[in-house]
PDB file of C-alpha atoms in Angstrom:
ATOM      1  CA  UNK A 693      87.201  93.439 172.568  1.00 49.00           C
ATOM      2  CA  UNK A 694      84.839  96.499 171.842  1.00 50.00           C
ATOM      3  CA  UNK A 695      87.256  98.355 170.068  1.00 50.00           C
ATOM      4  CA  UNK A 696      87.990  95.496 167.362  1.00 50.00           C
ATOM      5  CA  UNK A 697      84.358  94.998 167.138  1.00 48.00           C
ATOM      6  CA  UNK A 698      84.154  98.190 166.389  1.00 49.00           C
ATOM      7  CA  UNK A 699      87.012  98.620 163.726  1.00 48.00           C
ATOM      8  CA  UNK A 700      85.930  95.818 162.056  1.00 49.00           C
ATOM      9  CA  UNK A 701      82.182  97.322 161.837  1.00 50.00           C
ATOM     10  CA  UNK A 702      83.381 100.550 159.828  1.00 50.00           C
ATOM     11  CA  UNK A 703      83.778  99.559 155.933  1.00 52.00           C
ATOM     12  CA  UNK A 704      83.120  96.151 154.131  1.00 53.00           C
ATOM     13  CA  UNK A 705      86.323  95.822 152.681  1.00 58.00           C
ATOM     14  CA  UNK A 706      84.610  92.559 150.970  1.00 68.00           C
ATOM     15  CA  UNK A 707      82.644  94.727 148.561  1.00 71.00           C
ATOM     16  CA  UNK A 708      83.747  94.461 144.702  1.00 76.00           C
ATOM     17  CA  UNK A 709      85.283  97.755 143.522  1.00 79.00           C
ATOM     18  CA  UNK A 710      82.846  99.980 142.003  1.00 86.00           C
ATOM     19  CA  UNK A 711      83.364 100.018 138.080  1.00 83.00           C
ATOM     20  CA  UNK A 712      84.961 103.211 136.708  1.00 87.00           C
ATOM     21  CA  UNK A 713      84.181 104.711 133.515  1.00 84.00           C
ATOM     22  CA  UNK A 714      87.882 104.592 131.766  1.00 84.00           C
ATOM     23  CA  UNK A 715      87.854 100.804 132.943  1.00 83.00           C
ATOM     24  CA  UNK A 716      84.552 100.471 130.885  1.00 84.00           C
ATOM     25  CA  UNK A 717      86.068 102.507 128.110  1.00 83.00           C
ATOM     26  CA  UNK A 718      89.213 100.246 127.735  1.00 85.00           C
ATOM     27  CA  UNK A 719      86.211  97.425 127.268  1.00 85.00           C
ATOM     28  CA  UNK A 720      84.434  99.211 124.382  1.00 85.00           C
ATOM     29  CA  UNK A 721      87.525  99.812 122.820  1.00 85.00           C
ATOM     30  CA  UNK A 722      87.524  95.919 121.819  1.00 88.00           C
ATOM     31  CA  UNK A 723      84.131  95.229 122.007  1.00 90.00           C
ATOM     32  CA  UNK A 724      82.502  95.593 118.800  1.00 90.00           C
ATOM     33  CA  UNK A 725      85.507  93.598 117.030  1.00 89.00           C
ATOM     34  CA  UNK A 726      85.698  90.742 119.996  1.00 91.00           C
ATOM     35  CA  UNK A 727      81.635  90.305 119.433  1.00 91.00           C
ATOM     36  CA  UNK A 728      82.240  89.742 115.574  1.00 91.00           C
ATOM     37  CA  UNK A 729      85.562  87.288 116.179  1.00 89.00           C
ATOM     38  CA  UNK A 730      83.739  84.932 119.306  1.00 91.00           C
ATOM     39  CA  UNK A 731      80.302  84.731 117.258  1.00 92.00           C
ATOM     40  CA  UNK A 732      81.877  83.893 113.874  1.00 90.00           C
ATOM     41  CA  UNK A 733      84.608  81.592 115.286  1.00 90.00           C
ATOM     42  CA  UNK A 734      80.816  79.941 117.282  1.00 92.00           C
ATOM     43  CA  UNK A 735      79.019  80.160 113.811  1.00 92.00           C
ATOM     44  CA  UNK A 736      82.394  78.136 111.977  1.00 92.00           C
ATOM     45  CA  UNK A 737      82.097  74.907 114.930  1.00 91.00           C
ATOM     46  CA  UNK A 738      78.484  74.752 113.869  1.00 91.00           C
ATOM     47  CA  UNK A 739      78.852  74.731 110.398  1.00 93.00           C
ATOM     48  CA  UNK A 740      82.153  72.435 110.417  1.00 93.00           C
ATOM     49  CA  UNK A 741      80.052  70.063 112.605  1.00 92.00           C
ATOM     50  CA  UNK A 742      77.194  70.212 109.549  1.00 92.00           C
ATOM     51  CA  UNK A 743      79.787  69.844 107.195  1.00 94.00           C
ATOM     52  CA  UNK A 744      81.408  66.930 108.851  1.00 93.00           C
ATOM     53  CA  UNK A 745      77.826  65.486 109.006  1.00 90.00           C
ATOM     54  CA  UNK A 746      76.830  65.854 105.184  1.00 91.00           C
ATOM     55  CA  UNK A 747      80.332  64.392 104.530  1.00 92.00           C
ATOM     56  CA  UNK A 748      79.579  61.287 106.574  1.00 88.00           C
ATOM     57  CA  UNK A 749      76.180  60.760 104.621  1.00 84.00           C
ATOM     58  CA  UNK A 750      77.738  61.177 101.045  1.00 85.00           C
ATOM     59  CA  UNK A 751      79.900  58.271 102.150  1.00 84.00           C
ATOM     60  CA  UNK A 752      77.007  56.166 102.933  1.00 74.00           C
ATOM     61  CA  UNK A 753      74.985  54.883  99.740  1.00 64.00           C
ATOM     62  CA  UNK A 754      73.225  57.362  97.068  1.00 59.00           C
ATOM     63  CA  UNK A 755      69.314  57.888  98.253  1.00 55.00           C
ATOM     64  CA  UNK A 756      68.690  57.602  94.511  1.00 55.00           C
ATOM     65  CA  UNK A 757      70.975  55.520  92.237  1.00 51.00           C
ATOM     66  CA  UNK A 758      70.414  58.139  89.447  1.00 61.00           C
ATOM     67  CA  UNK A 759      72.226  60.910  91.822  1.00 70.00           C
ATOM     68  CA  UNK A 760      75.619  61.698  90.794  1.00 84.00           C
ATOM     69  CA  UNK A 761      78.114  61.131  94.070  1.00 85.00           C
ATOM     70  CA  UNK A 762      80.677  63.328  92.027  1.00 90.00           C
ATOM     71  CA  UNK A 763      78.502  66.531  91.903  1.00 92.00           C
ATOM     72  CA  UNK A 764      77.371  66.349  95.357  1.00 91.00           C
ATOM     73  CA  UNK A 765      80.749  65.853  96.880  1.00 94.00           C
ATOM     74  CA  UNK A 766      81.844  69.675  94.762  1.00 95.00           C
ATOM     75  CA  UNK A 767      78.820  70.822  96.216  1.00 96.00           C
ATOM     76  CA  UNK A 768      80.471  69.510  99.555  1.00 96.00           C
ATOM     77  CA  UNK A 769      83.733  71.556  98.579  1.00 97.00           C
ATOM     78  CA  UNK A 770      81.717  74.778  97.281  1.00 97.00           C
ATOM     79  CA  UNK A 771      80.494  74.656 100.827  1.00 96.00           C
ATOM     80  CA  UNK A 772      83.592  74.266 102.730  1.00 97.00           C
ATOM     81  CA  UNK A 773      85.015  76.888 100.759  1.00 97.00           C
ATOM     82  CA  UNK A 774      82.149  79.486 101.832  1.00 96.00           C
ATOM     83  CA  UNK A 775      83.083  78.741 105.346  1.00 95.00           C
ATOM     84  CA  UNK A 776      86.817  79.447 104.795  1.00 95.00           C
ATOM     85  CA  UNK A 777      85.997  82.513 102.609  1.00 95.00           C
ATOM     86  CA  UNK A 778      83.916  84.522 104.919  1.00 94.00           C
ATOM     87  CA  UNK A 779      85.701  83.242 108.402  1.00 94.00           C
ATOM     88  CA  UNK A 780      89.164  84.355 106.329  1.00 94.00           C
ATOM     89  CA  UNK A 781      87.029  88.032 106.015  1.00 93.00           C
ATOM     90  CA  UNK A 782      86.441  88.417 109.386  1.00 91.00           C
ATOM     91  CA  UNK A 783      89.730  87.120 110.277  1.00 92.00           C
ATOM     92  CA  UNK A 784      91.714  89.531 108.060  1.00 93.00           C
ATOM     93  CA  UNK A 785      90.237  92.770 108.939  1.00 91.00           C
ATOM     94  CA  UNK A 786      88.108  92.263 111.892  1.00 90.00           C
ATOM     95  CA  UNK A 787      90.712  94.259 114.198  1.00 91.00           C
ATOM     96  CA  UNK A 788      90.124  97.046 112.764  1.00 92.00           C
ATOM     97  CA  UNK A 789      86.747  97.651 113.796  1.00 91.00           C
ATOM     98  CA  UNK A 790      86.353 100.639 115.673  1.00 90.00           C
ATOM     99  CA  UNK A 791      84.977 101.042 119.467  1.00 89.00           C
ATOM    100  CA  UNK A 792      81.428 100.618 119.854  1.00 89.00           C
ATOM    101  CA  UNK A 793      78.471  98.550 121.330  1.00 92.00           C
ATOM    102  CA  UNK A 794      77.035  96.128 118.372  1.00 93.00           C
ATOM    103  CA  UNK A 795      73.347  96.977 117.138  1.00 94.00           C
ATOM    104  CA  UNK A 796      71.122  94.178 116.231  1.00 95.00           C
ATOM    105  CA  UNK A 797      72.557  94.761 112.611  1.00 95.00           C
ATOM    106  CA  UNK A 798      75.799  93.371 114.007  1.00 95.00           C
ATOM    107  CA  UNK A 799      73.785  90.369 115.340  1.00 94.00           C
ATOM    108  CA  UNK A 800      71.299  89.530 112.640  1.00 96.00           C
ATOM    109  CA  UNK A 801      73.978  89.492 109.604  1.00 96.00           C
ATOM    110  CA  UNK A 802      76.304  87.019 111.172  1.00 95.00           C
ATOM    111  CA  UNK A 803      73.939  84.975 112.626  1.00 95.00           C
ATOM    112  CA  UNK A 804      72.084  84.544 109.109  1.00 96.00           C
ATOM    113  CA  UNK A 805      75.202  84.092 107.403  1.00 96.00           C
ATOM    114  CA  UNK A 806      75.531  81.080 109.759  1.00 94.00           C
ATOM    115  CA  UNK A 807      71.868  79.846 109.036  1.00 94.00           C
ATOM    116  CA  UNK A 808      72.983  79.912 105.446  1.00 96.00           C
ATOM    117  CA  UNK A 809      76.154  78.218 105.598  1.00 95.00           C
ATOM    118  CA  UNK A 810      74.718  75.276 107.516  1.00 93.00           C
ATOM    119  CA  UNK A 811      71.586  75.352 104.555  1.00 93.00           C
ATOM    120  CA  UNK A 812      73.953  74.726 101.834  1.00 95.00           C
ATOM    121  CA  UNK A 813      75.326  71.424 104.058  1.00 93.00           C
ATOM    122  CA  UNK A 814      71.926  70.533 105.237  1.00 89.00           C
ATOM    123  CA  UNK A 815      70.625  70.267 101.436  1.00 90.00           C
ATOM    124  CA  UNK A 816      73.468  67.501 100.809  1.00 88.00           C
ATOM    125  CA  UNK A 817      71.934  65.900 103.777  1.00 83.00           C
ATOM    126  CA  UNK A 818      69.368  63.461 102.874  1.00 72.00           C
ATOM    127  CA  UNK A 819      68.013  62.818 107.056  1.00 59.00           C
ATOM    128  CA  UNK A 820      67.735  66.447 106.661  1.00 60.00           C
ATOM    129  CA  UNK A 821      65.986  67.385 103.555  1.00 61.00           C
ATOM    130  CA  UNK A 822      64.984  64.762 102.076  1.00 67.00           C
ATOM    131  CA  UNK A 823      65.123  65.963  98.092  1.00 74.00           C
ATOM    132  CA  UNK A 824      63.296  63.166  95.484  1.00 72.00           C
ATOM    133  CA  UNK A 825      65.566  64.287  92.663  1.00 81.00           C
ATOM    134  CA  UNK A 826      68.749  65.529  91.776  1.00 84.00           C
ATOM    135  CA  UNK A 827      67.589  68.460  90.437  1.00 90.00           C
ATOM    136  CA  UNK A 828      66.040  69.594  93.191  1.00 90.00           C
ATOM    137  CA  UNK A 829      69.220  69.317  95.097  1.00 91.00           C
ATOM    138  CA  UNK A 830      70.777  71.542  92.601  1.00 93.00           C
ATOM    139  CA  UNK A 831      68.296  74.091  92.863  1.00 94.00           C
ATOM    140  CA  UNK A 832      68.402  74.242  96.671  1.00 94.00           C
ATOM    141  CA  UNK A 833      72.140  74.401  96.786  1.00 96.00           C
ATOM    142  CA  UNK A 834      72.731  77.072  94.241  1.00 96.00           C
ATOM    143  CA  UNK A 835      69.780  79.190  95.712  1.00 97.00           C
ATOM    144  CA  UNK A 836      71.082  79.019  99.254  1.00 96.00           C
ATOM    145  CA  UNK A 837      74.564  79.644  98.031  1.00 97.00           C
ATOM    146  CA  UNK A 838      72.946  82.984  96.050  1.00 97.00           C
ATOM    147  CA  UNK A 839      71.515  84.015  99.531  1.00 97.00           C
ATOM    148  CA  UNK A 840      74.728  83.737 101.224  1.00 97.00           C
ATOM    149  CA  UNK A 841      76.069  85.812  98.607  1.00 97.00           C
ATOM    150  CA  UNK A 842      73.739  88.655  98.974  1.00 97.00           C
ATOM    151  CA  UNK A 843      74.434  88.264 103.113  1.00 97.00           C
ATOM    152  CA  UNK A 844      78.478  88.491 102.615  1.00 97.00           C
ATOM    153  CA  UNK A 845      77.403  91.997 100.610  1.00 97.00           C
ATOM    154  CA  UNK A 846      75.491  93.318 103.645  1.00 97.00           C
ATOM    155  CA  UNK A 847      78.109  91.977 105.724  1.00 96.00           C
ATOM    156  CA  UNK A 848      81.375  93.634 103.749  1.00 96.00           C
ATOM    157  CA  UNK A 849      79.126  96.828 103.719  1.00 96.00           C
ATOM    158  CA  UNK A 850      78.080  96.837 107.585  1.00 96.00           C
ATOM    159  CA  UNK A 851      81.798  96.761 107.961  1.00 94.00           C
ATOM    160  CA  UNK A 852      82.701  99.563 105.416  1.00 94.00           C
ATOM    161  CA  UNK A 853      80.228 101.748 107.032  1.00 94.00           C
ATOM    162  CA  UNK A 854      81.527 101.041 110.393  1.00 93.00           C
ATOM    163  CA  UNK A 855      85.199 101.896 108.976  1.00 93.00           C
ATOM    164  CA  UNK A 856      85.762 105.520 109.119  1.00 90.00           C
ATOM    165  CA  UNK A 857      88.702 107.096 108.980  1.00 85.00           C
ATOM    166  CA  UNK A 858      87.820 110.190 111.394  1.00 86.00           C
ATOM    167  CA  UNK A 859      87.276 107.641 114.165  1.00 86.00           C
ATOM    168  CA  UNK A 860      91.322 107.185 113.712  1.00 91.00           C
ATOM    169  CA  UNK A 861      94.411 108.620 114.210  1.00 91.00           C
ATOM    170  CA  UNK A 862      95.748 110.104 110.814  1.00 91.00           C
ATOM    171  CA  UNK A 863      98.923 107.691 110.421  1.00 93.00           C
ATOM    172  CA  UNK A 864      96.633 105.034 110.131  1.00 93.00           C
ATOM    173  CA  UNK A 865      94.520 106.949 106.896  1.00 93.00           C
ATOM    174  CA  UNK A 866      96.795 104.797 104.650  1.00 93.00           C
ATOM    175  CA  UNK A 867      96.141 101.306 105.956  1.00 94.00           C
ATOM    176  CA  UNK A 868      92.453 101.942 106.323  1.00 93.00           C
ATOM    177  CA  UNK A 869      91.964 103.263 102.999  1.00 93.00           C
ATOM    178  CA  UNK A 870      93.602 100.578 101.050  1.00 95.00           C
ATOM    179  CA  UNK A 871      91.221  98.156 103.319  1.00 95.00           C
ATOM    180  CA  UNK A 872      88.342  99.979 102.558  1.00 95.00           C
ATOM    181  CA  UNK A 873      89.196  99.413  99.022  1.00 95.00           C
ATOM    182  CA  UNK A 874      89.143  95.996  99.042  1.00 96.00           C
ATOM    183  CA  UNK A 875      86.227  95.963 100.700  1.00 96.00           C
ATOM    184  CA  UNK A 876      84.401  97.421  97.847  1.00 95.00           C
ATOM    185  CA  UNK A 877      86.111  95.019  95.588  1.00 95.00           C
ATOM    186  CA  UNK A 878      85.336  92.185  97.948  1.00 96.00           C
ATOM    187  CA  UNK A 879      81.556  93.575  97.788  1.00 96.00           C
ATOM    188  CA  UNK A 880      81.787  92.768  93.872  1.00 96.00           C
ATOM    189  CA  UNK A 881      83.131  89.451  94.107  1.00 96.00           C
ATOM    190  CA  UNK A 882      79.809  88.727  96.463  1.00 97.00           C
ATOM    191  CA  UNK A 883      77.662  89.832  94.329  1.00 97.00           C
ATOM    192  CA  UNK A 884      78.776  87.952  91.411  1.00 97.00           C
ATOM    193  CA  UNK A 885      78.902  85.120  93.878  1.00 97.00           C
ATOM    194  CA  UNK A 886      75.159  85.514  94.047  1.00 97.00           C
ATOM    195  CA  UNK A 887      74.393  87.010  90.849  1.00 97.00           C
ATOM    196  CA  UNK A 888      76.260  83.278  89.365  1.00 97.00           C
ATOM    197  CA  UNK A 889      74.320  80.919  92.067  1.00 97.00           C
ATOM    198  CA  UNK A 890      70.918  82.520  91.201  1.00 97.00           C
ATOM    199  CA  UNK A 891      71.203  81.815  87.730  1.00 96.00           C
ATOM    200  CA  UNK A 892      72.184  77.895  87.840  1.00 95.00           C
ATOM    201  CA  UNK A 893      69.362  77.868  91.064  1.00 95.00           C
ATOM    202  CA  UNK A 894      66.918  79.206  88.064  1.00 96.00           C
ATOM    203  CA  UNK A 895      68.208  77.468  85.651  1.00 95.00           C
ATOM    204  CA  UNK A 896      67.613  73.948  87.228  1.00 93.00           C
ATOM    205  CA  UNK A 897      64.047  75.312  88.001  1.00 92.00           C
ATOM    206  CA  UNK A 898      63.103  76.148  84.732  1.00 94.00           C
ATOM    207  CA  UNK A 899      64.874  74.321  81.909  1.00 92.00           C
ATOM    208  CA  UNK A 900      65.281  70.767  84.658  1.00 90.00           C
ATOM    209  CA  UNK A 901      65.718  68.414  81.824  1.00 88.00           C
ATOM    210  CA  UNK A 902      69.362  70.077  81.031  1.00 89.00           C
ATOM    211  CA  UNK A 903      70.528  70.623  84.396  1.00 88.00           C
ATOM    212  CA  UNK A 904      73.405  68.068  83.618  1.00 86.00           C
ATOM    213  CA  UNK A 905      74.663  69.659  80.402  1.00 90.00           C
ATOM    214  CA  UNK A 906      76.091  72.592  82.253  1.00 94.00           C
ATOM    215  CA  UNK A 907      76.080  71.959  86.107  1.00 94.00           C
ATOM    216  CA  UNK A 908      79.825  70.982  86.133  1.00 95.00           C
ATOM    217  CA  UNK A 909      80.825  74.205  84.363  1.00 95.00           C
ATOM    218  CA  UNK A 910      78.264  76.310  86.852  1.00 96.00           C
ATOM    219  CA  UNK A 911      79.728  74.491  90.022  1.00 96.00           C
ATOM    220  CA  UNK A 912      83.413  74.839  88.588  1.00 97.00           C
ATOM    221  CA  UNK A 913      82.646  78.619  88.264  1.00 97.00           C
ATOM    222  CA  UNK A 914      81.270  79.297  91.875  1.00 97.00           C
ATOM    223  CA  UNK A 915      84.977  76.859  93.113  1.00 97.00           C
ATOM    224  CA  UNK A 916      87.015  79.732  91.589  1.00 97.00           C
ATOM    225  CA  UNK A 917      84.920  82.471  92.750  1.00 97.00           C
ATOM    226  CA  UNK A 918      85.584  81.093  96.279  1.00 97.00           C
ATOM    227  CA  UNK A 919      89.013  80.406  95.918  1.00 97.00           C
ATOM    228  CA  UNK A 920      89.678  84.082  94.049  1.00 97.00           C
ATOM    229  CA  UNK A 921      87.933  85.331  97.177  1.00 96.00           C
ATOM    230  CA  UNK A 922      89.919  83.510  99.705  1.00 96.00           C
ATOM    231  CA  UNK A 923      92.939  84.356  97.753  1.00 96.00           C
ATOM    232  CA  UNK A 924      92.214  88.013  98.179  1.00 96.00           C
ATOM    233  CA  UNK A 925      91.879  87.774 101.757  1.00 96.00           C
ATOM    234  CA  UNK A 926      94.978  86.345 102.271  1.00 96.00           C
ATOM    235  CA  UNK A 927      96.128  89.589  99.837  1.00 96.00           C
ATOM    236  CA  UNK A 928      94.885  91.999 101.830  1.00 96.00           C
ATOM    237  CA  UNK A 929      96.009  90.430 105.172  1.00 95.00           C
ATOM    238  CA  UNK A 930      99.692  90.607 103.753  1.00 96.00           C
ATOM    239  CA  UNK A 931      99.539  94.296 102.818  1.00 95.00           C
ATOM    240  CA  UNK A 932      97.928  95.094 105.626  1.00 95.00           C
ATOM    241  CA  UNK A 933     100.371  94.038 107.577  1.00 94.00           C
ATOM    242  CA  UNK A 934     103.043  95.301 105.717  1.00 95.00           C
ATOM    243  CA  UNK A 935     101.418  99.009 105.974  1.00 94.00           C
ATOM    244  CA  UNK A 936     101.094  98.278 109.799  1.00 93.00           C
ATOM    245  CA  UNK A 937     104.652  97.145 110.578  1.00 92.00           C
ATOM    246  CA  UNK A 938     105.353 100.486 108.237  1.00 90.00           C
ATOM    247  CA  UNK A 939     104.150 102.786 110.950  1.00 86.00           C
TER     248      UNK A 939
END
């Protein structure tokens, strides 16, 4: 009776196995690109839910009878399509991020990209921001769509900086170069993203009185913008993978 007290008094077999550091190694490995793909796949539910939202309020009746139902529902589909656009970013070449523990650079940039996104669906929300005139509508639209603009540049280059080829092995120079390419083009289709946005947001705050003479040809501009940008990222995602598959 002694003796098995005493052999079962030695070791606490119970205790959790002491983390190693290859076993925390194989978790950076993935870490930096898991943090980006779980917080932007968190930051689309929110915005689909404000999108769903301003959706269900365009379908209810115009706060103003002068406010065109047409415009605001493109606004609607300008929005959707900056969701899909920068999700189909992070989707396409998030894998490729290198090891690493995220800085609060990695944190702040997504996280105001999401702020943004669910801006340019709360301004089509009248319980939310409740605009007196159509114009102003326009304004804070375009403006908030020129600030997520300048946020997907910060973002594209956060990610080209992260990118370097001496952090990989050299078979893989080709694929990452070609990304890194169309990262820089991806960083020009941003900015004119913004650089488009800003000027209909100032237009409609300093010439008001003929907003509606061009703000069908300014929102038709910033649809194909979106949808040139989402068609690149389906681009890249197909030679990527062909380069891959390659090796």
């Amino acid at each position: 009776m002694d003796d098995d007290i005493q052999s079962g008094s030695g070791t606490d077999d119970s205790r959790p196995h002491p983390l190693t550091p290859p076993e925390l190694h194989d978790r950076l490995r993935a870490h930096l690109a898991n943090h980006y793909l779980q917080l932007h796949t968190t930051l689309v539910s929110v915005t689909l839910a404000a999108a769903g939202y301003a959706a269900a309020g365009l379908t209810a009746p115009p706060p103003e009878a002068s406010y065109d139902r047409l415009l605001l529902w493109l606004f609607w589909v300008g929005g959707v399509l900056a969701i899909v656009a920068v999700y189909a970013g992070t989707m396409t070449g998030g894998f490729t991020l290198p090891s690493g523990i995220p800085s609060i650079w990695d944190l702040l940039i997504p996280l105001a990209i999401g702020l943004t996104q669910f801006m340019i669906f709360g301004v089509l929300t009248h319980s939310i921001a409740m605009f007196t005139t159509e114009v102003s509508v326009v304004q804070a639209w375009s403006f908030s769509m020129a600030l997520l603009g300048l946020l997907a540049v910060a973002a594209i280059r956060r990610a080209k900086y992260l990118i370097r080829t001496e952090d990989y092995h050299d078979a893989l120079n080709d694929a990452l170069t070609y990304y890194k390419t169309r990262l820089s083009q991806d960083t020009r289709g941003a900015s004119l993203l913004a650089l488009i946005s800003s000027g209909g947001g100032a237009g409609a705050l300093f010439w008001p009185a003929a907003t509606r003479s061009w703000v069908y040809p300014f929102v038709a501009i910033v649809l194909v913008v979106l949808g040139i940008g989402l068609q690149r990222h389906y681009v890249t995602g197909r030679e990527l993978r062909r380069r891959l598959n390659s090796l």
